[in-house]
């Protein structure tokens, strides 16, 4: 981490190195050593079709439910079209999922690889799963996310004990298993190792070291795998370039 308020180099860096490095091992060195593969990035702009009636209805429901003051109403109005509403609009979810299904079936699955979808939040995970089940075999995908008391009943099907989740992830690692896609928002973005994972469909804003850790889920060597692929639905290439520096 190299920020003004949080800086690993200042806190733990070498006093003898000009930039504070204790040791350096670059992406290029890792690739040259065969420890990782190159990352390719594919931008896919998705037209945001905003459901204005749905936003207005949600806005009015919040006012009625919480009895907001005029000042609070004005603040809420400015935020009514916030990122979460836009990214989870029905038309946009359908457009993204339709593209994912077509892309996966034509460019990923034929090569024997699997994929991960990173969505905006837990609700988005469910929305994506619903849509994909209308296009692909329901067994082809699952959601991996944390659940808690008070969640909608539909979400509870994805509550799994640790041993059950590990068994599920082993199925994902198995090239012969019908489970081909895992849908996540925060889980499996760090520390998850599945070399068969080649493509990440990224539809959540992520930055800095979190972004770097996430995209590197795809660059593990695997037979006939030449690169990891990040399909970007939000235009985060600038953040990727910064994270890789």
Coordinates of N, CA and C in Angstrom, one line a residue:
X1 N 0.9 -1.2 0.0 CA 0.0 0.0 0.0 C 0.9 1.2 0.0
X2 N 0.6 2.1 -0.9 CA 1.5 3.3 -1.1 C 0.6 4.5 -1.2
X3 N 0.0 5.0 0.0 CA -0.8 6.1 0.0 C -0.3 7.1 1.1
X4 N -0.9 8.3 1.1 CA -0.4 9.3 2.1 C -0.8 8.9 3.5
X5 N -2.0 8.3 3.6 CA -2.5 8.0 5.0 C -2.1 6.6 5.4
X6 N -1.8 5.7 4.4 CA -1.4 4.3 4.7 C -0.3 4.0 3.7
X7 N 0.9 3.7 4.3 CA 2.1 3.5 3.4 C 2.9 2.4 4.0
X8 N 2.9 1.3 3.4 CA 3.7 0.1 3.9 C 5.2 0.5 3.9
X9 N 5.6 1.2 2.9 CA 7.1 1.5 2.8 C 7.5 2.4 3.9
X10 N 6.7 3.4 4.3 CA 7.1 4.2 5.5 C 7.2 3.4 6.8
X11 N 6.2 2.5 6.9 CA 6.1 1.7 8.2 C 7.1 0.6 8.3
X12 N 7.3 -0.1 7.2 CA 8.1 -1.3 7.3 C 9.3 -1.3 6.3
X13 N 9.4 -0.3 5.5 CA 10.4 -0.4 4.4 C 11.9 -0.3 4.9
X14 N 12.7 -0.6 3.9 CA 14.2 -0.6 4.2 C 14.7 0.9 4.3
X15 N 15.5 1.2 5.2 CA 16.0 2.5 5.3 C 17.2 2.7 4.3
X16 N 17.7 1.6 3.8 CA 18.9 1.7 2.9 C 18.5 1.8 1.4
X17 N 17.2 1.4 1.1 CA 16.7 1.5 -0.3 C 16.0 2.8 -0.5
X18 N 16.3 3.5 -1.6 CA 15.7 4.8 -1.9 C 14.2 4.8 -1.8
X19 N 13.6 3.7 -2.3 CA 12.1 3.7 -2.3 C 11.5 2.8 -1.2
X20 N 12.4 2.3 -0.3 CA 11.9 1.6 0.8 C 11.7 0.1 0.6
X21 N 12.1 -0.5 -0.5 CA 11.9 -1.9 -0.8 C 12.8 -2.7 0.1
X22 N 12.3 -3.8 0.7 CA 13.1 -4.8 1.4 C 13.6 -5.8 0.3
X23 N 12.7 -6.1 -0.6 CA 13.1 -7.0 -1.8 C 12.1 -6.8 -2.9
X24 N 12.5 -7.1 -4.1 CA 11.5 -6.9 -5.2 C 11.5 -8.1 -6.1
X25 N 10.2 -8.4 -6.4 CA 10.0 -9.6 -7.3 C 8.8 -9.1 -8.3
X26 N 9.1 -8.8 -9.5 CA 8.2 -8.1 -10.4 C 7.3 -9.1 -11.0
X27 N 6.2 -8.6 -11.6 CA 5.3 -9.5 -12.4 C 6.1 -10.1 -13.6
X28 N 6.9 -9.4 -14.2 CA 7.7 -10.0 -15.3 C 8.6 -11.1 -14.9
X29 N 9.2 -10.9 -13.7 CA 10.0 -12.0 -13.2 C 9.2 -13.2 -12.9
X30 N 8.0 -13.0 -12.3 CA 7.1 -14.1 -12.0 C 6.7 -14.9 -13.2
X31 N 6.4 -14.1 -14.3 CA 6.0 -14.8 -15.5 C 7.2 -15.5 -16.2
X32 N 8.4 -14.9 -16.2 CA 9.6 -15.5 -16.7 C 9.9 -16.8 -16.0
X33 N 9.6 -16.8 -14.7 CA 9.9 -18.0 -13.9 C 8.9 -19.1 -14.0
X34 N 7.8 -18.8 -14.7 CA 6.7 -19.8 -14.9 C 5.8 -19.9 -13.7
X35 N 5.9 -18.9 -12.7 CA 5.1 -19.0 -11.5 C 3.7 -18.5 -11.8
X36 N 3.6 -17.5 -12.7 CA 2.3 -17.0 -13.1 C 2.2 -16.8 -14.6
X37 N 1.0 -16.4 -15.1 CA 0.8 -16.1 -16.5 C 0.5 -14.6 -16.7
X38 N 0.6 -14.2 -18.0 CA 0.2 -12.8 -18.3 C -1.3 -12.6 -18.1
X39 N -1.7 -11.4 -17.9 CA -3.1 -11.0 -17.8 C -3.5 -10.3 -19.0
X40 N -4.6 -10.7 -19.6 CA -5.2 -9.9 -20.7 C -6.5 -9.2 -20.2
X41 N -6.8 -8.1 -20.8 CA -8.0 -7.3 -20.3 C -8.9 -7.0 -21.5
X42 N -10.1 -7.2 -21.3 CA -11.1 -7.0 -22.4 C -12.2 -6.1 -21.9
X43 N -12.4 -4.9 -22.5 CA -13.4 -4.0 -22.0 C -14.7 -4.2 -22.8
X44 N -15.8 -4.3 -22.0 CA -17.1 -4.5 -22.6 C -18.0 -3.5 -22.1
X45 N -18.2 -2.3 -22.8 CA -19.1 -1.3 -22.3 C -20.6 -1.8 -22.4
X46 N -21.3 -1.6 -21.3 CA -22.7 -2.0 -21.2 C -23.5 -0.8 -21.0
X47 N -24.5 -0.6 -21.9 CA -25.4 0.5 -21.8 C -26.2 0.4 -20.6
X48 N -26.2 1.5 -19.8 CA -27.0 1.5 -18.5 C -28.4 2.0 -18.9
X49 N -29.4 1.1 -18.9 CA -30.7 1.5 -19.1 C -31.4 1.7 -17.7
X50 N -31.5 3.0 -17.4 CA -32.0 3.3 -16.0 C -33.5 3.3 -16.0
X51 N -34.0 2.5 -15.0 CA -35.5 2.4 -14.8 C -35.9 3.5 -13.9
X52 N -36.2 4.6 -14.5 CA -36.5 5.8 -13.7 C -37.7 5.7 -12.8
X53 N -38.7 4.9 -13.3 CA -39.9 4.7 -12.5 C -39.6 3.9 -11.2
X54 N -38.7 2.9 -11.4 CA -38.3 2.1 -10.2 C -37.5 2.9 -9.2
X55 N -36.6 3.8 -9.7 CA -35.9 4.7 -8.8 C -36.8 5.7 -8.1
X56 N -37.8 6.2 -8.8 CA -38.7 7.1 -8.2 C -39.6 6.4 -7.1
X57 N -40.0 5.2 -7.4 CA -40.7 4.4 -6.4 C -39.9 4.1 -5.2
X58 N -38.7 3.7 -5.4 CA -37.8 3.4 -4.2 C -37.6 4.7 -3.4
X59 N -37.4 5.8 -4.1 CA -37.2 7.1 -3.4 C -38.4 7.4 -2.5
X60 N -39.6 7.3 -3.1 CA -40.8 7.6 -2.3 C -41.0 6.6 -1.2
X61 N -40.7 5.4 -1.4 CA -40.8 4.4 -0.3 C -39.9 4.7 0.9
X62 N -38.7 5.2 0.6 CA -37.8 5.6 1.7 C -38.3 6.8 2.5
X63 N -38.9 7.8 1.7 CA -39.5 8.9 2.4 C -40.6 8.5 3.3
X64 N -41.5 7.7 2.7 CA -42.7 7.3 3.5 C -42.3 6.4 4.7
X65 N -41.3 5.6 4.6 CA -40.9 4.7 5.6 C -40.2 5.4 6.8
X66 N -39.4 6.3 6.4 CA -38.6 7.0 7.5 C -39.0 8.4 7.9
X67 N -40.0 8.9 7.2 CA -40.5 10.2 7.5 C -39.4 11.3 7.4
X68 N -38.8 11.3 6.3 CA -37.6 12.2 6.1 C -38.0 13.7 6.0
X69 N -37.2 14.5 6.6 CA -37.4 16.0 6.5 C -37.1 16.5 5.1
X70 N -37.4 17.7 4.8 CA -37.2 18.3 3.5 C -35.7 18.3 3.1
X71 N -34.9 18.6 4.1 CA -33.4 18.6 3.9 C -32.9 17.2 3.6
X72 N -33.4 16.2 4.3 CA -33.0 14.8 4.1 C -33.5 14.3 2.8
X73 N -34.7 14.8 2.4 CA -35.3 14.4 1.1 C -34.4 14.9 -0.1
X74 N -33.9 16.2 0.1 CA -33.0 16.7 -1.0 C -31.7 16.0 -1.1
X75 N -31.1 15.6 0.1 CA -29.9 14.8 0.1 C -30.1 13.5 -0.6
X76 N -31.3 12.8 -0.2 CA -31.6 11.5 -0.8 C -31.8 11.6 -2.3
X77 N -32.4 12.7 -2.7 CA -32.7 12.8 -4.2 C -31.4 12.9 -5.0
X78 N -30.4 13.5 -4.4 CA -29.1 13.6 -5.1 C -28.4 12.3 -5.2
X79 N -28.8 11.4 -4.3 CA -28.1 10.1 -4.3 C -29.0 9.0 -4.9
X80 N -30.2 9.4 -5.4 CA -31.2 8.4 -5.8 C -30.7 7.5 -6.9
X81 N -29.8 8.1 -7.7 CA -29.3 7.3 -8.9 C -27.9 6.8 -8.6
X82 N -27.6 6.4 -7.3 CA -26.3 5.9 -6.9 C -25.9 4.7 -7.6
X83 N -24.7 4.3 -7.5 CA -24.1 3.2 -8.3 C -24.9 1.9 -8.1
X84 N -25.3 1.6 -6.9 CA -25.9 0.3 -6.7 C -27.2 0.2 -7.5
X85 N -28.0 1.3 -7.5 CA -29.2 1.2 -8.3 C -29.0 1.0 -9.8
X86 N -28.0 1.8 -10.3 CA -27.7 1.7 -11.7 C -27.2 0.3 -12.1
X87 N -26.2 -0.2 -11.3 CA -25.6 -1.5 -11.6 C -26.6 -2.7 -11.5
X88 N -27.6 -2.5 -10.7 CA -28.5 -3.7 -10.5 C -29.9 -3.5 -11.2
X89 N -29.9 -2.5 -12.1 CA -31.2 -2.4 -12.8 C -31.4 -3.6 -13.7
X90 N -32.6 -4.0 -13.9 CA -33.0 -5.2 -14.5 C -32.4 -5.3 -15.9
X91 N -32.5 -4.3 -16.7 CA -32.0 -4.3 -18.1 C -30.5 -4.5 -18.1
X92 N -29.8 -3.8 -17.2 CA -28.4 -3.9 -17.2 C -27.9 -5.3 -16.8
X93 N -28.6 -5.8 -15.7 CA -28.2 -7.2 -15.3 C -28.4 -8.2 -16.4
X94 N -29.5 -8.1 -17.1 CA -29.8 -9.0 -18.2 C -28.7 -8.8 -19.3
X95 N -28.4 -7.6 -19.6 CA -27.4 -7.3 -20.7 C -26.0 -7.9 -20.3
X96 N -25.6 -7.7 -19.1 CA -24.3 -8.3 -18.6 C -24.3 -9.8 -18.6
X97 N -25.4 -10.4 -18.0 CA -25.4 -11.8 -17.9 C -25.5 -12.5 -19.3
X98 N -26.3 -11.9 -20.2 CA -26.4 -12.4 -21.6 C -25.0 -12.4 -22.2
X99 N -24.2 -11.4 -22.0 CA -22.9 -11.3 -22.6 C -22.0 -12.3 -21.9
X100 N -22.1 -12.5 -20.6 CA -21.2 -13.4 -19.9 C -21.5 -14.8 -20.5
X101 N -22.8 -15.2 -20.6 CA -23.1 -16.5 -21.0 C -22.6 -16.8 -22.4
X102 N -22.8 -15.8 -23.3 CA -22.3 -16.0 -24.7 C -20.8 -16.1 -24.7
X103 N -20.1 -15.2 -24.0 CA -18.6 -15.2 -24.0 C -18.1 -16.5 -23.4
X104 N -18.7 -16.9 -22.3 CA -18.2 -18.1 -21.6 C -18.3 -19.4 -22.5
X105 N -19.5 -19.5 -23.2 CA -19.8 -20.7 -24.0 C -18.9 -20.7 -25.3
X106 N -18.5 -19.5 -25.8 CA -17.7 -19.5 -27.0 C -16.2 -19.4 -26.8
X107 N -15.8 -18.8 -25.7 CA -14.4 -18.4 -25.6 C -13.7 -19.1 -24.4
X108 N -14.4 -19.6 -23.4 CA -13.8 -20.1 -22.2 C -14.1 -21.6 -22.1
X109 N -15.3 -22.0 -22.0 CA -15.6 -23.4 -21.8 C -15.0 -24.3 -22.9
X110 N -15.0 -23.9 -24.2 CA -14.4 -24.8 -25.2 C -13.0 -25.1 -25.0
X111 N -12.3 -24.3 -24.2 CA -10.9 -24.5 -23.9 C -10.6 -25.3 -22.6
X112 N -11.7 -25.6 -22.0 CA -11.6 -26.4 -20.8 C -11.3 -25.6 -19.5
X113 N -11.6 -24.3 -19.6 CA -11.4 -23.4 -18.4 C -12.7 -23.1 -17.7
X114 N -12.6 -22.4 -16.6 CA -13.8 -22.0 -15.8 C -13.7 -20.5 -15.5
X115 N -14.7 -20.0 -14.8 CA -14.8 -18.5 -14.7 C -15.3 -18.1 -13.3
X116 N -15.1 -16.9 -13.0 CA -15.6 -16.2 -11.8 C -16.3 -14.9 -12.2
X117 N -17.4 -14.7 -11.6 CA -18.1 -13.4 -11.8 C -18.1 -12.6 -10.5
X118 N -17.6 -11.4 -10.6 CA -17.5 -10.5 -9.4 C -18.6 -9.4 -9.5
X119 N -19.6 -9.5 -8.6 CA -20.7 -8.5 -8.7 C -20.6 -7.4 -7.7
X120 N -21.6 -6.5 -7.8 CA -21.5 -5.3 -6.9 C -21.7 -5.6 -5.4
X121 N -22.7 -6.5 -5.1 CA -23.0 -6.8 -3.7 C -23.7 -8.2 -3.7
X122 N -24.2 -8.6 -2.5 CA -24.8 -9.9 -2.4 C -26.1 -10.0 -3.1
X123 N -26.9 -8.9 -3.1 CA -28.1 -8.9 -3.9 C -27.8 -9.1 -5.4
X124 N -26.8 -8.5 -5.9 CA -26.4 -8.6 -7.3 C -26.0 -10.1 -7.6
X125 N -25.4 -10.8 -6.6 CA -25.1 -12.2 -6.8 C -26.3 -13.0 -7.1
X126 N -27.4 -12.7 -6.4 CA -28.6 -13.5 -6.6 C -29.3 -13.1 -7.9
X127 N -29.3 -11.8 -8.2 CA -29.8 -11.4 -9.5 C -29.1 -12.0 -10.7
X128 N -27.8 -12.1 -10.6 CA -27.0 -12.7 -11.7 C -27.3 -14.2 -11.8
X129 N -27.4 -14.8 -10.7 CA -27.7 -16.3 -10.7 C -29.0 -16.5 -11.3
X130 N -30.0 -15.7 -10.9 CA -31.4 -15.9 -11.5 C -31.3 -15.8 -13.0
X131 N -30.7 -14.8 -13.5 CA -30.6 -14.6 -15.0 C -29.8 -15.7 -15.7
X132 N -28.7 -16.0 -15.1 CA -27.9 -17.1 -15.8 C -28.6 -18.4 -15.8
X133 N -29.4 -18.7 -14.8 CA -30.1 -20.0 -14.8 C -31.2 -20.0 -15.9
X134 N -31.5 -18.9 -16.5 CA -32.5 -18.9 -17.6 C -31.7 -19.1 -19.0
X135 N -30.4 -19.0 -18.9 CA -29.6 -19.2 -20.2 C -28.8 -20.4 -20.1
X136 N -28.1 -20.7 -19.0 CA -27.3 -21.9 -18.9 C -27.9 -22.9 -18.0
X137 N -27.4 -24.1 -18.0 CA -27.8 -25.1 -17.0 C -27.6 -24.6 -15.6
X138 N -28.6 -24.6 -14.7 CA -28.5 -24.2 -13.4 C -27.3 -24.8 -12.6
X139 N -26.9 -26.0 -13.0 CA -25.8 -26.6 -12.4 C -24.4 -26.0 -12.8
X140 N -24.5 -25.2 -13.8 CA -23.2 -24.6 -14.3 C -22.7 -23.5 -13.4
X141 N -23.5 -22.9 -12.6 CA -23.1 -21.8 -11.7 C -23.6 -21.9 -10.3
X142 N -22.9 -21.2 -9.4 CA -23.4 -21.1 -8.0 C -22.9 -19.8 -7.4
X143 N -23.5 -19.5 -6.3 CA -23.1 -18.3 -5.6 C -22.3 -18.7 -4.4
X144 N -21.2 -18.0 -4.1 CA -20.4 -18.1 -2.9 C -20.3 -16.8 -2.2
X145 N -21.1 -16.7 -1.1 CA -21.1 -15.4 -0.4 C -21.4 -15.7 1.1
X146 N -21.2 -14.7 1.9 CA -21.5 -14.8 3.3 C -23.0 -14.5 3.5
X147 N -23.6 -15.3 4.4 CA -25.0 -15.0 4.7 C -25.2 -14.7 6.2
X148 N -26.3 -14.2 6.6 CA -26.5 -13.8 8.0 C -28.0 -13.8 8.3
X149 N -28.3 -13.8 9.6 CA -29.7 -13.8 10.0 C -30.4 -12.6 9.5
X150 N -31.7 -12.8 9.0 CA -32.4 -11.7 8.4 C -32.3 -11.6 6.9
X151 N -31.4 -12.4 6.3 CA -31.3 -12.4 4.9 C -32.6 -13.0 4.3
X152 N -33.0 -12.7 3.0 CA -34.1 -13.3 2.4 C -33.9 -14.8 2.3
X153 N -35.0 -15.5 2.3 CA -35.0 -17.0 2.3 C -34.2 -17.5 1.1
X154 N -34.4 -16.8 0.0 CA -33.7 -17.3 -1.3 C -32.2 -17.3 -1.1
X155 N -31.6 -16.4 -0.2 CA -30.2 -16.3 -0.1 C -29.7 -17.5 0.8
X156 N -30.5 -18.1 1.6 CA -30.1 -19.1 2.6 C -29.6 -20.4 1.9
X157 N -30.0 -20.6 0.7 CA -29.6 -21.8 0.0 C -28.1 -21.8 -0.3
X158 N -27.5 -20.6 -0.1 CA -26.0 -20.4 -0.4 C -25.3 -20.4 0.9
X159 N -25.9 -20.6 2.1 CA -25.2 -20.7 3.3 C -24.7 -22.1 3.4
X160 N -23.4 -22.2 3.6 CA -22.7 -23.5 3.6 C -21.7 -23.6 4.8
X161 N -21.7 -24.7 5.5 CA -20.6 -24.9 6.5 C -19.3 -24.9 5.8
X162 N -18.2 -24.7 6.5 CA -16.9 -24.6 5.9 C -16.5 -25.9 5.1
X163 N -16.8 -27.1 5.6 CA -16.4 -28.3 4.9 C -17.2 -28.5 3.6
X164 N -18.5 -28.0 3.7 CA -19.3 -28.1 2.5 C -18.8 -27.2 1.4
X165 N -18.4 -26.0 1.8 CA -17.9 -25.0 0.9 C -16.6 -25.5 0.2
X166 N -15.7 -26.1 1.0 CA -14.5 -26.6 0.5 C -14.7 -27.7 -0.5
X167 N -15.7 -28.6 -0.2 CA -16.1 -29.6 -1.2 C -16.6 -29.0 -2.5
X168 N -17.4 -27.9 -2.4 CA -17.9 -27.2 -3.5 C -16.7 -26.6 -4.4
X169 N -15.8 -26.0 -3.7 CA -14.6 -25.4 -4.4 C -13.8 -26.5 -5.1
X170 N -13.7 -27.7 -4.5 CA -13.0 -28.8 -5.1 C -13.7 -29.2 -6.4
X171 N -15.0 -29.2 -6.3 CA -15.8 -29.5 -7.6 C -15.5 -28.5 -8.6
X172 N -15.3 -27.2 -8.3 CA -15.0 -26.2 -9.2 C -13.6 -26.4 -9.9
X173 N -12.7 -26.9 -9.1 CA -11.4 -27.2 -9.6 C -11.3 -28.4 -10.5
X174 N -12.3 -29.3 -10.4 CA -12.4 -30.5 -11.2 C -12.8 -30.2 -12.6
X175 N -12.0 -30.5 -13.6 CA -12.4 -30.2 -15.0 C -13.6 -30.9 -15.5
X176 N -13.9 -32.1 -14.9 CA -15.0 -32.9 -15.3 C -16.3 -32.6 -14.6
X177 N -16.3 -31.7 -13.6 CA -17.5 -31.4 -12.9 C -18.3 -30.3 -13.6
X178 N -19.6 -30.4 -13.6 CA -20.5 -29.5 -14.4 C -20.5 -28.1 -13.8
X179 N -20.0 -27.9 -12.6 CA -19.9 -26.5 -12.0 C -18.8 -25.8 -12.7
X180 N -19.1 -24.7 -13.5 CA -18.2 -24.0 -14.3 C -17.9 -22.5 -13.9
X181 N -18.9 -22.0 -13.2 CA -18.9 -20.5 -12.8 C -19.2 -20.3 -11.4
X182 N -18.4 -19.5 -10.7 CA -18.7 -19.1 -9.3 C -19.0 -17.6 -9.3
X183 N -20.1 -17.2 -8.7 CA -20.5 -15.8 -8.6 C -20.2 -15.3 -7.2
X184 N -19.5 -14.2 -7.1 CA -19.1 -13.7 -5.8 C -19.2 -12.2 -5.8
X185 N -19.0 -11.6 -4.6 CA -18.9 -10.2 -4.5 C -17.7 -9.8 -3.6
X186 N -17.5 -10.6 -2.5 CA -16.3 -10.3 -1.7 C -15.5 -11.6 -1.4
X187 N -16.1 -12.8 -1.5 CA -15.5 -14.0 -1.2 C -14.6 -14.4 -2.4
X188 N -13.6 -15.2 -2.1 CA -12.7 -15.9 -3.1 C -11.9 -14.9 -3.9
X189 N -11.8 -13.6 -3.5 CA -11.0 -12.6 -4.2 C -9.6 -12.6 -3.7
X190 N -9.3 -13.2 -2.6 CA -7.9 -13.3 -2.1 C -7.7 -14.7 -1.6
X191 N -6.5 -15.3 -1.8 CA -6.2 -16.6 -1.3 C -6.8 -17.8 -2.0
X192 N -7.7 -17.6 -2.9 CA -8.4 -18.7 -3.6 C -7.6 -19.1 -4.7
X193 N -7.2 -20.4 -4.7 CA -6.3 -20.9 -5.7 C -7.0 -22.0 -6.5
X194 N -7.3 -21.7 -7.8 CA -7.9 -22.7 -8.7 C -7.3 -22.5 -10.1
X195 N -6.3 -23.1 -10.4 CA -5.6 -22.9 -11.7 C -6.5 -23.0 -12.9
X196 N -7.6 -23.8 -12.8 CA -8.5 -23.9 -13.9 C -9.3 -22.6 -14.2
X197 N -9.3 -21.7 -13.2 CA -10.0 -20.4 -13.4 C -9.2 -19.6 -14.3
X198 N -9.8 -19.2 -15.5 CA -9.0 -18.5 -16.5 C -9.6 -17.1 -16.7
X199 N -11.0 -17.0 -16.5 CA -11.6 -15.7 -16.8 C -12.4 -15.1 -15.6
X200 N -12.2 -13.8 -15.4 CA -12.9 -13.1 -14.4 C -13.8 -12.1 -15.1
X201 N -15.1 -12.2 -14.8 CA -16.0 -11.1 -15.3 C -16.2 -10.1 -14.2
X202 N -15.7 -9.0 -14.4 CA -15.6 -8.0 -13.3 C -16.6 -6.9 -13.5
X203 N -17.6 -6.9 -12.5 CA -18.7 -5.9 -12.6 C -18.9 -5.3 -11.2
X204 N -17.7 -5.1 -10.5 CA -17.8 -4.4 -9.2 C -16.6 -3.4 -9.2
X205 N -16.8 -2.2 -8.7 CA -15.7 -1.3 -8.6 C -14.7 -1.8 -7.5
X206 N -13.4 -2.0 -7.9 CA -12.4 -2.4 -6.9 C -11.2 -1.6 -7.3
X207 N -10.4 -1.3 -6.3 CA -9.2 -0.4 -6.5 C -8.0 -1.0 -5.8
X208 N -6.8 -0.5 -6.2 CA -5.6 -0.6 -5.5 C -5.2 -2.1 -5.3
X209 N -4.7 -2.4 -4.1 CA -4.2 -3.8 -3.8 C -5.4 -4.8 -3.8
X210 N -6.6 -4.4 -3.5 CA -7.7 -5.3 -3.6 C -8.0 -5.7 -5.0
X211 N -7.8 -4.8 -5.9 CA -8.0 -5.1 -7.3 C -6.9 -6.0 -7.8
X212 N -5.7 -5.7 -7.4 CA -4.6 -6.6 -7.8 C -4.7 -8.0 -7.3
X213 N -5.1 -8.2 -6.1 CA -5.3 -9.5 -5.5 C -6.4 -10.2 -6.2
X214 N -7.5 -9.5 -6.6 CA -8.6 -10.1 -7.2 C -8.3 -10.7 -8.6
X215 N -7.7 -9.8 -9.5 CA -7.4 -10.2 -10.8 C -6.4 -11.3 -10.9
X216 N -5.6 -11.4 -9.9 CA -4.5 -12.5 -9.9 C -5.1 -13.9 -9.6
X217 N -6.4 -14.0 -9.4 CA -7.0 -15.3 -9.2 C -6.9 -16.0 -10.6
X218 N -6.7 -15.3 -11.7 CA -6.8 -15.9 -13.0 C -5.5 -16.3 -13.6
X219 N -4.4 -15.9 -13.0 CA -3.1 -16.1 -13.7 C -2.3 -17.3 -13.2
X220 N -2.9 -18.3 -12.6 CA -2.2 -19.5 -12.2 C -2.0 -20.4 -13.4
X221 N -0.8 -21.0 -13.6 CA -0.5 -21.9 -14.7 C -1.4 -23.1 -14.6
X222 N -1.8 -23.5 -15.8 CA -2.7 -24.7 -16.0 C -2.5 -25.2 -17.4
X223 N -2.6 -26.5 -17.7 CA -2.3 -27.0 -19.0 C -3.1 -26.3 -20.1
X224 N -2.4 -25.9 -21.1 CA -2.9 -25.2 -22.3 C -3.4 -23.8 -22.0
X225 N -3.2 -23.3 -20.8 CA -3.6 -22.0 -20.5 C -2.4 -21.0 -20.7
X226 N -2.7 -20.0 -21.5 CA -1.6 -19.1 -21.9 C -1.7 -17.7 -21.2
X227 N -2.8 -17.4 -20.6 CA -3.0 -16.1 -19.9 C -4.3 -16.2 -19.1
X228 N -4.3 -15.3 -18.1 CA -5.6 -15.0 -17.4 C -6.3 -13.9 -18.1
X229 N -7.7 -13.9 -18.1 CA -8.5 -12.9 -18.8 C -9.4 -12.2 -17.8
X230 N -9.4 -10.9 -17.9 CA -10.3 -10.1 -17.1 C -11.3 -9.4 -18.1
X231 N -12.5 -9.7 -18.0 CA -13.5 -9.0 -18.8 C -14.2 -7.9 -18.0
X232 N -13.9 -6.7 -18.4 CA -14.2 -5.5 -17.6 C -15.5 -4.8 -18.0
X233 N -16.5 -4.8 -17.1 CA -17.8 -4.1 -17.5 C -17.9 -2.7 -16.9
X234 N -16.9 -2.2 -16.2 CA -17.0 -0.9 -15.5 C -15.9 0.0 -15.9
X235 N -15.0 -0.4 -16.8 CA -13.9 0.5 -17.2 C -12.9 0.8 -16.2
X236 N -12.4 -0.2 -15.6 CA -11.4 0.0 -14.5 C -10.0 -0.1 -14.9
X237 N -9.7 0.0 -16.2 CA -8.4 -0.2 -16.8 C -7.4 0.7 -16.1
X238 N -7.8 2.0 -15.9 CA -6.8 2.9 -15.2 C -6.4 2.4 -13.8
X239 N -7.4 1.8 -13.1 CA -7.1 1.3 -11.8 C -6.2 0.1 -11.9
X240 N -6.4 -0.7 -12.9 CA -5.5 -1.9 -13.2 C -4.1 -1.5 -13.4
X241 N -3.9 -0.5 -14.3 CA -2.6 0.0 -14.6 C -1.9 0.5 -13.3
X242 N -2.6 1.2 -12.5 CA -2.0 1.7 -11.3 C -1.7 0.6 -10.3
X243 N -2.6 -0.4 -10.2 CA -2.3 -1.5 -9.3 C -1.1 -2.3 -9.7
X244 N -0.9 -2.4 -11.0 CA 0.2 -3.2 -11.5 C 1.6 -2.5 -11.4
X245 N 1.6 -1.2 -11.1 CA 2.8 -0.5 -11.1 C 3.7 -0.9 -9.9

